[in-house]
Structure formats: structure tokens, C-alpha cells
PDB file of C-alpha atoms in Angstrom:
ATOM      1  CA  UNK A  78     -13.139  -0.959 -13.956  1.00 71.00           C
ATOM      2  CA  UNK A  79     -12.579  -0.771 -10.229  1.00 78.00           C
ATOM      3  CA  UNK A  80     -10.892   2.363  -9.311  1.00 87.00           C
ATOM      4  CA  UNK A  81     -10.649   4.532  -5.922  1.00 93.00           C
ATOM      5  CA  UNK A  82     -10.331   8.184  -6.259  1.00 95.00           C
ATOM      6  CA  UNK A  83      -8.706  10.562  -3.458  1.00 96.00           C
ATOM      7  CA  UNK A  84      -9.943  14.397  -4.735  1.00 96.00           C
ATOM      8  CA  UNK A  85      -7.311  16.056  -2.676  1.00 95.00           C
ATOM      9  CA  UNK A  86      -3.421  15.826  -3.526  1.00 95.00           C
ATOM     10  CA  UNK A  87      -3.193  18.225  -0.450  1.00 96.00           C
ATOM     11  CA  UNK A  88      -4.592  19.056   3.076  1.00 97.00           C
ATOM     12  CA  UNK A  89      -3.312  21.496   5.314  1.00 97.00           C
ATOM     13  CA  UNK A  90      -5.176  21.611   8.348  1.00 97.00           C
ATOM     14  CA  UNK A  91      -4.183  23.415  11.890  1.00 97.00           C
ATOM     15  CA  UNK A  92      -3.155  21.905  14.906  1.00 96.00           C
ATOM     16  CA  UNK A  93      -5.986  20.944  17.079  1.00 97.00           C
ATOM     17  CA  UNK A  94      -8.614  20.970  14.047  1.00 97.00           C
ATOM     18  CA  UNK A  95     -10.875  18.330  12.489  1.00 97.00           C
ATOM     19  CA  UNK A  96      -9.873  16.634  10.091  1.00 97.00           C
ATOM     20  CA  UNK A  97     -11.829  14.849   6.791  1.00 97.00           C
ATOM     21  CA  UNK A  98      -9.931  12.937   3.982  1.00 98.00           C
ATOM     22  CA  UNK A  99     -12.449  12.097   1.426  1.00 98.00           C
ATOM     23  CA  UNK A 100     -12.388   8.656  -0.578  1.00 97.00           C
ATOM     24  CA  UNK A 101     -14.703   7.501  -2.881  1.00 96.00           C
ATOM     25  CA  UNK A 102     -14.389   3.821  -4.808  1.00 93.00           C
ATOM     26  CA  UNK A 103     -16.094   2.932  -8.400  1.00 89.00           C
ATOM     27  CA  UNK A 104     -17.045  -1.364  -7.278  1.00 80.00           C
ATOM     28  CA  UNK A 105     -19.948  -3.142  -8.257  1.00 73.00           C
ATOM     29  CA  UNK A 106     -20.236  -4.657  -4.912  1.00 76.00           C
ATOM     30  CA  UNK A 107     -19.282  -3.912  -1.441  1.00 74.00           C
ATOM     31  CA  UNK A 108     -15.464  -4.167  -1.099  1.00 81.00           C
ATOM     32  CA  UNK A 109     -13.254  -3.893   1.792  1.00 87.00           C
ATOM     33  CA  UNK A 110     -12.048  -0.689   2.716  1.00 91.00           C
ATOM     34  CA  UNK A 111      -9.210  -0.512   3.920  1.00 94.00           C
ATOM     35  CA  UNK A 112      -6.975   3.045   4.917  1.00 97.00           C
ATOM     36  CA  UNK A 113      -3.409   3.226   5.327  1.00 96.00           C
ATOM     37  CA  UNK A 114      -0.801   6.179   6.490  1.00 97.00           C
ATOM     38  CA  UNK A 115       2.513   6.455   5.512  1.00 95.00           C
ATOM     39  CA  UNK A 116       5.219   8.891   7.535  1.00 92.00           C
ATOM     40  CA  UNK A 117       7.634  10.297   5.174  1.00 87.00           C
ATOM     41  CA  UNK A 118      10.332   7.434   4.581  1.00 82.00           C
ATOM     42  CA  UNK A 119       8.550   5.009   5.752  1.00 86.00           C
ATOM     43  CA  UNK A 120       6.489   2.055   4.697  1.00 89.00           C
ATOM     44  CA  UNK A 121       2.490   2.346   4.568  1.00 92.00           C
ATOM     45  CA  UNK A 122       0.305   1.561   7.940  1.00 93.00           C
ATOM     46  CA  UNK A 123      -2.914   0.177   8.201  1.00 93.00           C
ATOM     47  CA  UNK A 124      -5.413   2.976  10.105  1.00 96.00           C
ATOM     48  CA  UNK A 125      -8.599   0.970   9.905  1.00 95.00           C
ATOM     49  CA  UNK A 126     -10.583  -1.408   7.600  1.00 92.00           C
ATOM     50  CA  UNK A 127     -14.143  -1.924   6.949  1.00 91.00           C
ATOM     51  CA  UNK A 128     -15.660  -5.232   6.135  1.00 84.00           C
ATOM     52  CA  UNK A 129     -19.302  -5.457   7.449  1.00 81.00           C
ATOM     53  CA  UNK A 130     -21.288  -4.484   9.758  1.00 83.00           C
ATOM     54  CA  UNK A 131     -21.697  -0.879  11.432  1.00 86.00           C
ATOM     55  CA  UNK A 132     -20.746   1.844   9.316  1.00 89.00           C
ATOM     56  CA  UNK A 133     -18.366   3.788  11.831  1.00 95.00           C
ATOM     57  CA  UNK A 134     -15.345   1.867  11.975  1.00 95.00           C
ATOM     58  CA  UNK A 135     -12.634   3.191  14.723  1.00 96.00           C
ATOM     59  CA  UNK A 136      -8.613   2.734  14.053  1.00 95.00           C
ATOM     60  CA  UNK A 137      -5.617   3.510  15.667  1.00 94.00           C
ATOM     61  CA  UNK A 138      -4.376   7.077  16.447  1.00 94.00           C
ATOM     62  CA  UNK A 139      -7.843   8.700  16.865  1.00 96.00           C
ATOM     63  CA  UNK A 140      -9.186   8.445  13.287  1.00 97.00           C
ATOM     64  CA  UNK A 141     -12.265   6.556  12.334  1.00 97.00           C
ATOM     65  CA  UNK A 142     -13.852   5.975   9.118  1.00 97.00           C
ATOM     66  CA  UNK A 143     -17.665   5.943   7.807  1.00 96.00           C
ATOM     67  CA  UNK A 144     -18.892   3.977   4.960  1.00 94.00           C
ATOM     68  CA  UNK A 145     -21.709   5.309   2.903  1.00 93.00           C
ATOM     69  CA  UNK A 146     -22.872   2.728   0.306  1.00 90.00           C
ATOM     70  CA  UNK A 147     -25.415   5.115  -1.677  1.00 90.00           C
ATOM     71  CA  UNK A 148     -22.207   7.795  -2.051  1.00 93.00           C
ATOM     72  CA  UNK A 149     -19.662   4.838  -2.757  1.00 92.00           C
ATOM     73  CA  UNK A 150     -17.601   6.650   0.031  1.00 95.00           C
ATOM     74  CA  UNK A 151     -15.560   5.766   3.268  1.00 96.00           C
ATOM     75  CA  UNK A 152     -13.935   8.897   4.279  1.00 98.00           C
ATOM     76  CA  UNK A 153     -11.372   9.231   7.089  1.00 98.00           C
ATOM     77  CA  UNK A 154     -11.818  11.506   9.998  1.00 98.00           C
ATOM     78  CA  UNK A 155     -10.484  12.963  13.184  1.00 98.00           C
ATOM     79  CA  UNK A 156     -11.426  15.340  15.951  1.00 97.00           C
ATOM     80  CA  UNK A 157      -8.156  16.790  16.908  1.00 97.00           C
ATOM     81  CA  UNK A 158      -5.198  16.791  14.210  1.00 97.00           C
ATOM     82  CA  UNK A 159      -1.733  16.355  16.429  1.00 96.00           C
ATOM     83  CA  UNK A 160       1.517  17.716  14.001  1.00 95.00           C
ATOM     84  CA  UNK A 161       2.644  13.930  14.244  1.00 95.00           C
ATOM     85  CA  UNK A 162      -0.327  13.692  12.104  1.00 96.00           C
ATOM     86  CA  UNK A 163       1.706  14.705   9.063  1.00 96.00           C
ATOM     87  CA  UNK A 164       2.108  12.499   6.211  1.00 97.00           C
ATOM     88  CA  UNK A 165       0.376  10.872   3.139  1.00 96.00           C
ATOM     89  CA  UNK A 166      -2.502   9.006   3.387  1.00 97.00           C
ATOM     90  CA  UNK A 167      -4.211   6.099   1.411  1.00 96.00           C
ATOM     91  CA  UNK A 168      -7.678   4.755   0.795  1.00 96.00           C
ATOM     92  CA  UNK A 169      -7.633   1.200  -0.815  1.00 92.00           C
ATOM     93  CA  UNK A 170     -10.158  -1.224  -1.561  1.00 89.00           C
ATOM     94  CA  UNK A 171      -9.531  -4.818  -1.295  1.00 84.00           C
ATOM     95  CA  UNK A 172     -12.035  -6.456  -4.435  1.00 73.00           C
ATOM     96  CA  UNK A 173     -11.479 -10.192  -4.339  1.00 69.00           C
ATOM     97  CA  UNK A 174     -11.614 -10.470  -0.476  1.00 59.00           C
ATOM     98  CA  UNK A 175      -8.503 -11.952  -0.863  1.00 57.00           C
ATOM     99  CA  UNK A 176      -5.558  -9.782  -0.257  1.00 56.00           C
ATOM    100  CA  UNK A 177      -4.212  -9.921  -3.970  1.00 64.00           C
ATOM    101  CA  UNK A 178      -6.654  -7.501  -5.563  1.00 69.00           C
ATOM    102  CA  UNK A 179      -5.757  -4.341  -3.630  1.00 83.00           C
ATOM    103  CA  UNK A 180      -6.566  -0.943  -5.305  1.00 88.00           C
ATOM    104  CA  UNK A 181      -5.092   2.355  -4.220  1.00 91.00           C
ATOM    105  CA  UNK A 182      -6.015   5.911  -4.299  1.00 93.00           C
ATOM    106  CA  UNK A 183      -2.971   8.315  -5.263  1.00 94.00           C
ATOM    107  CA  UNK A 184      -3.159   9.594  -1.805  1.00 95.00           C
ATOM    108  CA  UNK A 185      -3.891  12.799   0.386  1.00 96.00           C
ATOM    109  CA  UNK A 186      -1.147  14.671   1.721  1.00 96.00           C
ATOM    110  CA  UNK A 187      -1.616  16.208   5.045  1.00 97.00           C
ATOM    111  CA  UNK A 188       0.158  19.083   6.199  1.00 97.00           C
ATOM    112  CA  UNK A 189      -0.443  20.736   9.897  1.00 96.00           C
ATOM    113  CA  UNK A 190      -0.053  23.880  10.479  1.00 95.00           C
ATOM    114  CA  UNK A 191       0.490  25.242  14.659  1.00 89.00           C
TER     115      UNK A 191
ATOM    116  CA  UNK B  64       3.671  -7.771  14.983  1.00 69.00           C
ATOM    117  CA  UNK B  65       4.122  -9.045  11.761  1.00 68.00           C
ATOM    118  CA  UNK B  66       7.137  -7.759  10.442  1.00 90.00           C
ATOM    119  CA  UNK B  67       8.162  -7.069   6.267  1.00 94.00           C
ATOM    120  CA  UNK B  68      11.886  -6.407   6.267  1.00 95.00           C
ATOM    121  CA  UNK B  69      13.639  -4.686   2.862  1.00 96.00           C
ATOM    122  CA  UNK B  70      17.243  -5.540   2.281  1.00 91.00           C
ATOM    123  CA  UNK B  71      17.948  -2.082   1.623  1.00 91.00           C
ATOM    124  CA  UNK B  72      16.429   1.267   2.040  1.00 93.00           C
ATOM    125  CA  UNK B  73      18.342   3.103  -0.107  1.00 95.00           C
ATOM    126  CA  UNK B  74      20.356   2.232  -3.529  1.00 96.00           C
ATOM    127  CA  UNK B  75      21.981   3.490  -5.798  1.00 97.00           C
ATOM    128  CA  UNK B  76      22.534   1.534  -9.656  1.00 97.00           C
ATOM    129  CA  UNK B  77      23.861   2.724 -12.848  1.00 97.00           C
ATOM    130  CA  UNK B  78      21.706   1.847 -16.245  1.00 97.00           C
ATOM    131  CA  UNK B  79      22.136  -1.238 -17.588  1.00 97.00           C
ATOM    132  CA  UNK B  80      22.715  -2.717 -14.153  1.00 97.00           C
ATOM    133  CA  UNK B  81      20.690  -5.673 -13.140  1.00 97.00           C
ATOM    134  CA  UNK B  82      19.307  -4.708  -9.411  1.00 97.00           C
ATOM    135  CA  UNK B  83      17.787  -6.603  -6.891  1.00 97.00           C
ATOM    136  CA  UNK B  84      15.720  -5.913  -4.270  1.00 97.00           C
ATOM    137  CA  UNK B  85      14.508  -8.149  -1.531  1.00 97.00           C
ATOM    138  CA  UNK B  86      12.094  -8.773   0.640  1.00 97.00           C
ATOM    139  CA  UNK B  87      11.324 -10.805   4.028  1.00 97.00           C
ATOM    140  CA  UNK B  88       8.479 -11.630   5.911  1.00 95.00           C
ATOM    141  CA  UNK B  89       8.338 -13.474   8.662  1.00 93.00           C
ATOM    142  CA  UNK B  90       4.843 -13.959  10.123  1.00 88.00           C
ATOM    143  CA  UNK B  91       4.203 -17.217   7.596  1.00 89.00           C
ATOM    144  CA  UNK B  92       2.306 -15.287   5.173  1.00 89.00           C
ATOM    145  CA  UNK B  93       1.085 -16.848   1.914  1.00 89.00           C
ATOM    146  CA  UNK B  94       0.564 -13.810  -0.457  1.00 90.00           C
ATOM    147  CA  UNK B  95       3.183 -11.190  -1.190  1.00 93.00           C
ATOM    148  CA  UNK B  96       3.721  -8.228  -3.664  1.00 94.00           C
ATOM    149  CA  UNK B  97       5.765  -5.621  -4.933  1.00 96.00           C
ATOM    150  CA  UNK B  98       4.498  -2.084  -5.678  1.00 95.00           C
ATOM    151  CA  UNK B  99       6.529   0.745  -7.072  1.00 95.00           C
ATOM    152  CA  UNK B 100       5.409   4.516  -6.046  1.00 94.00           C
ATOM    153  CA  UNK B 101       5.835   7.765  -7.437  1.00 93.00           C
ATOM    154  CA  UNK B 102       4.575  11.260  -6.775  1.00 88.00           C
ATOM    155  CA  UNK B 103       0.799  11.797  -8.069  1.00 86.00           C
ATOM    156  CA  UNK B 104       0.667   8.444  -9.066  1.00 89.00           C
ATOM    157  CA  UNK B 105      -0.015   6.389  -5.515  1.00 88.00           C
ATOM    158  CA  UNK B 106       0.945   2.700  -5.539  1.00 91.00           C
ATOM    159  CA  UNK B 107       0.825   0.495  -8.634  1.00 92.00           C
ATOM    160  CA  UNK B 108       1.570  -3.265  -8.357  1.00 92.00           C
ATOM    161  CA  UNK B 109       4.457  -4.477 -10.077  1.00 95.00           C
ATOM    162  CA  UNK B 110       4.054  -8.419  -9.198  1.00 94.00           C
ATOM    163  CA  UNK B 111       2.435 -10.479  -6.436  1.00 91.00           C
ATOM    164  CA  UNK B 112       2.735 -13.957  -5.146  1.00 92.00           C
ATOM    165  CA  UNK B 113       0.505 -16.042  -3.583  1.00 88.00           C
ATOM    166  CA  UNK B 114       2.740 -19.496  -3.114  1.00 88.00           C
ATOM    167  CA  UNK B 115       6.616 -20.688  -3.304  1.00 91.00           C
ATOM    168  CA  UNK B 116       7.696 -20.555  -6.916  1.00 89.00           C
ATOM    169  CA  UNK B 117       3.775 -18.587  -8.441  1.00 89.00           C
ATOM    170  CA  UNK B 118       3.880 -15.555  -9.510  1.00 92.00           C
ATOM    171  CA  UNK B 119       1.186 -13.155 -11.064  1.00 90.00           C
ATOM    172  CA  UNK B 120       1.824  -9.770 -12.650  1.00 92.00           C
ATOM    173  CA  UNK B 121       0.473  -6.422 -11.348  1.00 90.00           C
ATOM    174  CA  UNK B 122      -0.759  -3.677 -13.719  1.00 88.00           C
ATOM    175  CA  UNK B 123       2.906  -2.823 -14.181  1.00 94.00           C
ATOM    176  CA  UNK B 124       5.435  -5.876 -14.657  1.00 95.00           C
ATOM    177  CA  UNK B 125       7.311  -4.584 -17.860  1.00 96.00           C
ATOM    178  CA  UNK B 126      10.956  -4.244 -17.164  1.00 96.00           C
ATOM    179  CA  UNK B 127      10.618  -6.310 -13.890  1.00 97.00           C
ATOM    180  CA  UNK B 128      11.091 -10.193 -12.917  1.00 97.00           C
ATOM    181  CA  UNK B 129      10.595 -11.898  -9.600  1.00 97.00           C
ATOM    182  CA  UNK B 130      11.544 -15.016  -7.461  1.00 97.00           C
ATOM    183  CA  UNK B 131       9.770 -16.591  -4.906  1.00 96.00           C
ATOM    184  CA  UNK B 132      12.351 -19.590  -3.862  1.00 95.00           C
ATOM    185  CA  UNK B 133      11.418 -19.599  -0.217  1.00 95.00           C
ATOM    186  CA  UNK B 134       7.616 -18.582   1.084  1.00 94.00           C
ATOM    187  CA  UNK B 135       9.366 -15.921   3.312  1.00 95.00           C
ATOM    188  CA  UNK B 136      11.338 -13.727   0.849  1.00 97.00           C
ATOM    189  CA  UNK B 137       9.823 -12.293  -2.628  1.00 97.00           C
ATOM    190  CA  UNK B 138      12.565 -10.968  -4.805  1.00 97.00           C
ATOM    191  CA  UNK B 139      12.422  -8.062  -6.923  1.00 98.00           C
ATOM    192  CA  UNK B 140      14.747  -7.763 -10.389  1.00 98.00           C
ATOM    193  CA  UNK B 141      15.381  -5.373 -12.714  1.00 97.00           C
ATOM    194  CA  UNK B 142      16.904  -7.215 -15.832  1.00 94.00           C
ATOM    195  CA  UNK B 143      18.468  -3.999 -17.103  1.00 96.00           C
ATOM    196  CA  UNK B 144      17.896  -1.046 -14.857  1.00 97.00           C
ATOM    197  CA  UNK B 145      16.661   1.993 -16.659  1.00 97.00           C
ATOM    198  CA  UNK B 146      16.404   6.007 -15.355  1.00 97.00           C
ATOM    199  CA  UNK B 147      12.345   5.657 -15.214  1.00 96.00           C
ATOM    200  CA  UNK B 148      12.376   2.761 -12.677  1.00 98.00           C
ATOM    201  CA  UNK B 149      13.976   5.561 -10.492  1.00 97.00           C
ATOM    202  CA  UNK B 150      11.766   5.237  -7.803  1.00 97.00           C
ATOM    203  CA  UNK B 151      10.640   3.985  -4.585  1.00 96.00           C
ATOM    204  CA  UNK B 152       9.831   0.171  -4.272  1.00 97.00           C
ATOM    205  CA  UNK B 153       7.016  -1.163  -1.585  1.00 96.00           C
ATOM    206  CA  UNK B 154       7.026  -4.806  -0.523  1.00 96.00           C
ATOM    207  CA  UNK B 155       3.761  -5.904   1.020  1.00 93.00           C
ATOM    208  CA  UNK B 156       2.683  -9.569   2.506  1.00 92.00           C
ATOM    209  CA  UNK B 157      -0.565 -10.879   3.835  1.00 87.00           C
ATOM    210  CA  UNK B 158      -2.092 -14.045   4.869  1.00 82.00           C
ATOM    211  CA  UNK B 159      -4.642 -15.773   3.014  1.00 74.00           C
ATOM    212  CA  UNK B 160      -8.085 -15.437   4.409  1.00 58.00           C
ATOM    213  CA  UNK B 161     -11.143 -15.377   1.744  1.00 49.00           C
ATOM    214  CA  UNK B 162     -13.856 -13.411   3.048  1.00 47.00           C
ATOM    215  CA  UNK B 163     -11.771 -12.201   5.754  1.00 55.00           C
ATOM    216  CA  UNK B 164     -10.221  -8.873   3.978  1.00 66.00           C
ATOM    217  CA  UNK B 165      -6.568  -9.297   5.175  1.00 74.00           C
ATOM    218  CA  UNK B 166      -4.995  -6.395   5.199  1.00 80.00           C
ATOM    219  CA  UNK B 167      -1.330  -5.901   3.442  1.00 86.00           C
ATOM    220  CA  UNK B 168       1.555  -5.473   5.454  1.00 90.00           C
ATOM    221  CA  UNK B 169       4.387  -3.096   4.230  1.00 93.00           C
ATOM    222  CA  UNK B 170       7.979  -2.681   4.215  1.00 94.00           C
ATOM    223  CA  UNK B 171       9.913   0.513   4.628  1.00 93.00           C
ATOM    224  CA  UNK B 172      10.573   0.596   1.361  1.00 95.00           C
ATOM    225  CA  UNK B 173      13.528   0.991  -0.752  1.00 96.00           C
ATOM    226  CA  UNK B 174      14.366   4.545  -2.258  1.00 95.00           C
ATOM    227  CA  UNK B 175      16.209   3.441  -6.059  1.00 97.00           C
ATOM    228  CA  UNK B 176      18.201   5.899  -8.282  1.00 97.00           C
ATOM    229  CA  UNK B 177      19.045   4.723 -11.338  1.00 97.00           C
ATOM    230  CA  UNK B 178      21.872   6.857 -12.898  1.00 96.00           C
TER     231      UNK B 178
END
């Protein structure tokens, strides 16, 4: 069965650090990727999304993402962690390349310390 | 922007209650869903829609009904509310686009306590 796995409940990372959140997916085929951030009370926000094409993908906030088809990965990174940078992210996989098949990981929490 | 608007973001039942939560998109999209989400457990999908008056269920539709009257608002119900559907509720819509990976677009959720 398709699944995504997150390994880390919890990050904490200091300010001005890099930053990886690792995400690996179980999927026959290539799926699209997809990573999302959610602020505490708030709803979930899409970072970036992979599809095709060049492995990097860039998103909002500073983060990009790199697939890696022979580790079934697409881990999230970022060269300078800001404090707003608190909060839970998700890795998801989208398997029917439709929008109605969308598998989450249980999430990384990120803490920064200063 | 596209913009998912919940009815309420937080609410408070009592057991036995039947609850409903809504949901409102208004960027035309075809698909929406409803995900519950709990600590350690990430997002699990409850129900999804992808047309006025279809309906599919999600890994987790026991205890849970939906409506989808109008394509812009996706109703969530709980028949008889219980203490283990304390929790928070996600609505999500996207457009349809095969082969185009459309990404979901969330709500701020709705925070339920059943008591």
C-alpha cells in the first residue's frame, strides 16, 4: 500500500541554521510530491510540489525540496531557519494525479531555538 | 488566492449531539474533502467530493455523513457526536486537473470538543 513516512515527530533546530526534514514515500510509480506547513491554529500551506522535471524544486519562504527516485525520498530543506519558521510540517504524495488520492505523513514538528 | 472558509473555528458539543461543520470554497473548485487530525497521527480523510450531490469515503468515514448540495460548500455531520471525534477537522478543495497534480487547499480548521 502507498504510504509516506516522516522519521522525525520533532526538530529543534537554532536560529540561523540549516534545516533538513526528511520524507520518504512507499509508490510504485512516480507520484506528486507535494509539502505543506501548518502554523499552530491554522490550516495547512502548500511549500512546494514536485511533478516532473528537475529534481530541485524551489517554494515559498526559502525552502526547496529534492527528489531522489532510487531513495523514494523528497526531503525539505533550508539554509537559514527564521523563528517564524516554527510549526508542523507535512510531506504528501498525490497518487492518482488527481487531487482525491492525497497521502500524508504524520508530520515533523519544528522547533527554533535563538 | 483561492480561499476555503470554515464556519467555525472552534466548537464546543455535548455527546449525543448531532454537529455540523461547514465548509466554503469559492475559487469554483470541483473536488473537496474533509480530514480529521490528531497528534501523532497526521491527517486522515474522513470523506471527499468530487461533484454536487457525489460523495466518496476516506479511510475513516465511520461515525460521519456529508452533503454536497451546492459545488461551493461540503458539509460535515456527526450523526451522534461521540468524545473520540474530539478533534480538529480540516476542509480541503482543489480543482480537477489529471496529470496536473493540483494541490489541496485548506481551511483553518475547526478545533471540536465533544463533552
Amino acid at each position: 500500500a502507498q504510504s509516506v513516512t516522516q522519521p522525525d515527530i520533532h526538530i529543534t533546530v537554532s536560529e540561523g541554521a540549516s534545516l533538513e526534514l526528511r520524507c520518504n514515500y512507499s509508490y510504485g510509480a512516480t507520484p506528486y510530491l507535494f509539502w505543506y506547513v501548518q502554523s499552530p491554529g491554522q490550516g495547512l500551506q502548500l511549500l512546494l510540489k514536485y511533478f516532473s522535471g528537475d529534481t530541485l524544486v524551489q517554494g515559498i519562504k526559502g525552502f526547496e525540496a529534492e527528489f531522489k527516485r532510487s531513495q523514494s525520498s523528497f526531503n525539505l530543506r533550508k539554509p537559514s531557519v527564521h523563528w517564524s519558521d516554527a510549526a508542523e510540517y507535512f510531506c504528501a504524495v498525490d497518487t492518482n494525479q488527481a487531487g482525491t488520492a492525497l497521502i500524508f505523513g504524520k508530520g515533523t514538528t519544528l522547533s527554533v531555538s535563538s | 488566492d483561492v480561499k476555503v472558509t470554515q464556519s467555525s473555528r472552534y466548537l464546543v458539543k455535548r455527546t449525543g449531539e448531532k454537529v455540523f461543520l461547514e465548509c466554503v470554497q469559492d475559487m469554483d473548485h470541483e473536488n473537496m474533502f474533509w480530514y480529521r487530525q490528531d497528534p501523532g497521527l497526521g491527517l486522515r480523510l474522513i470523506y471527499f467530493s468530487y461533484d454536487v450531490k457525489m460523495k466518496e469515503k476516506g479511510d475513516i468515514p465511520e461515525g460521519y455523513s456529508v452533503s454536497r448540495e451546492k459545488k461551493e460548500r461540503f458539509s460535515l455531520i456527526l450523526e451522534s457526536a461521540s468524545t473520540n471525534q474530539t478533534s480538529m477537522y480540516l476542509c480541503a478543495s482543489t480543482k480537477v486537473g489529471r496529470g496536473a497534480g493540483q494541490p489541496q487547499h485548506f481551511g483553518d480548521g475547526t478545533r471540536l470538543s465533544i463533552l
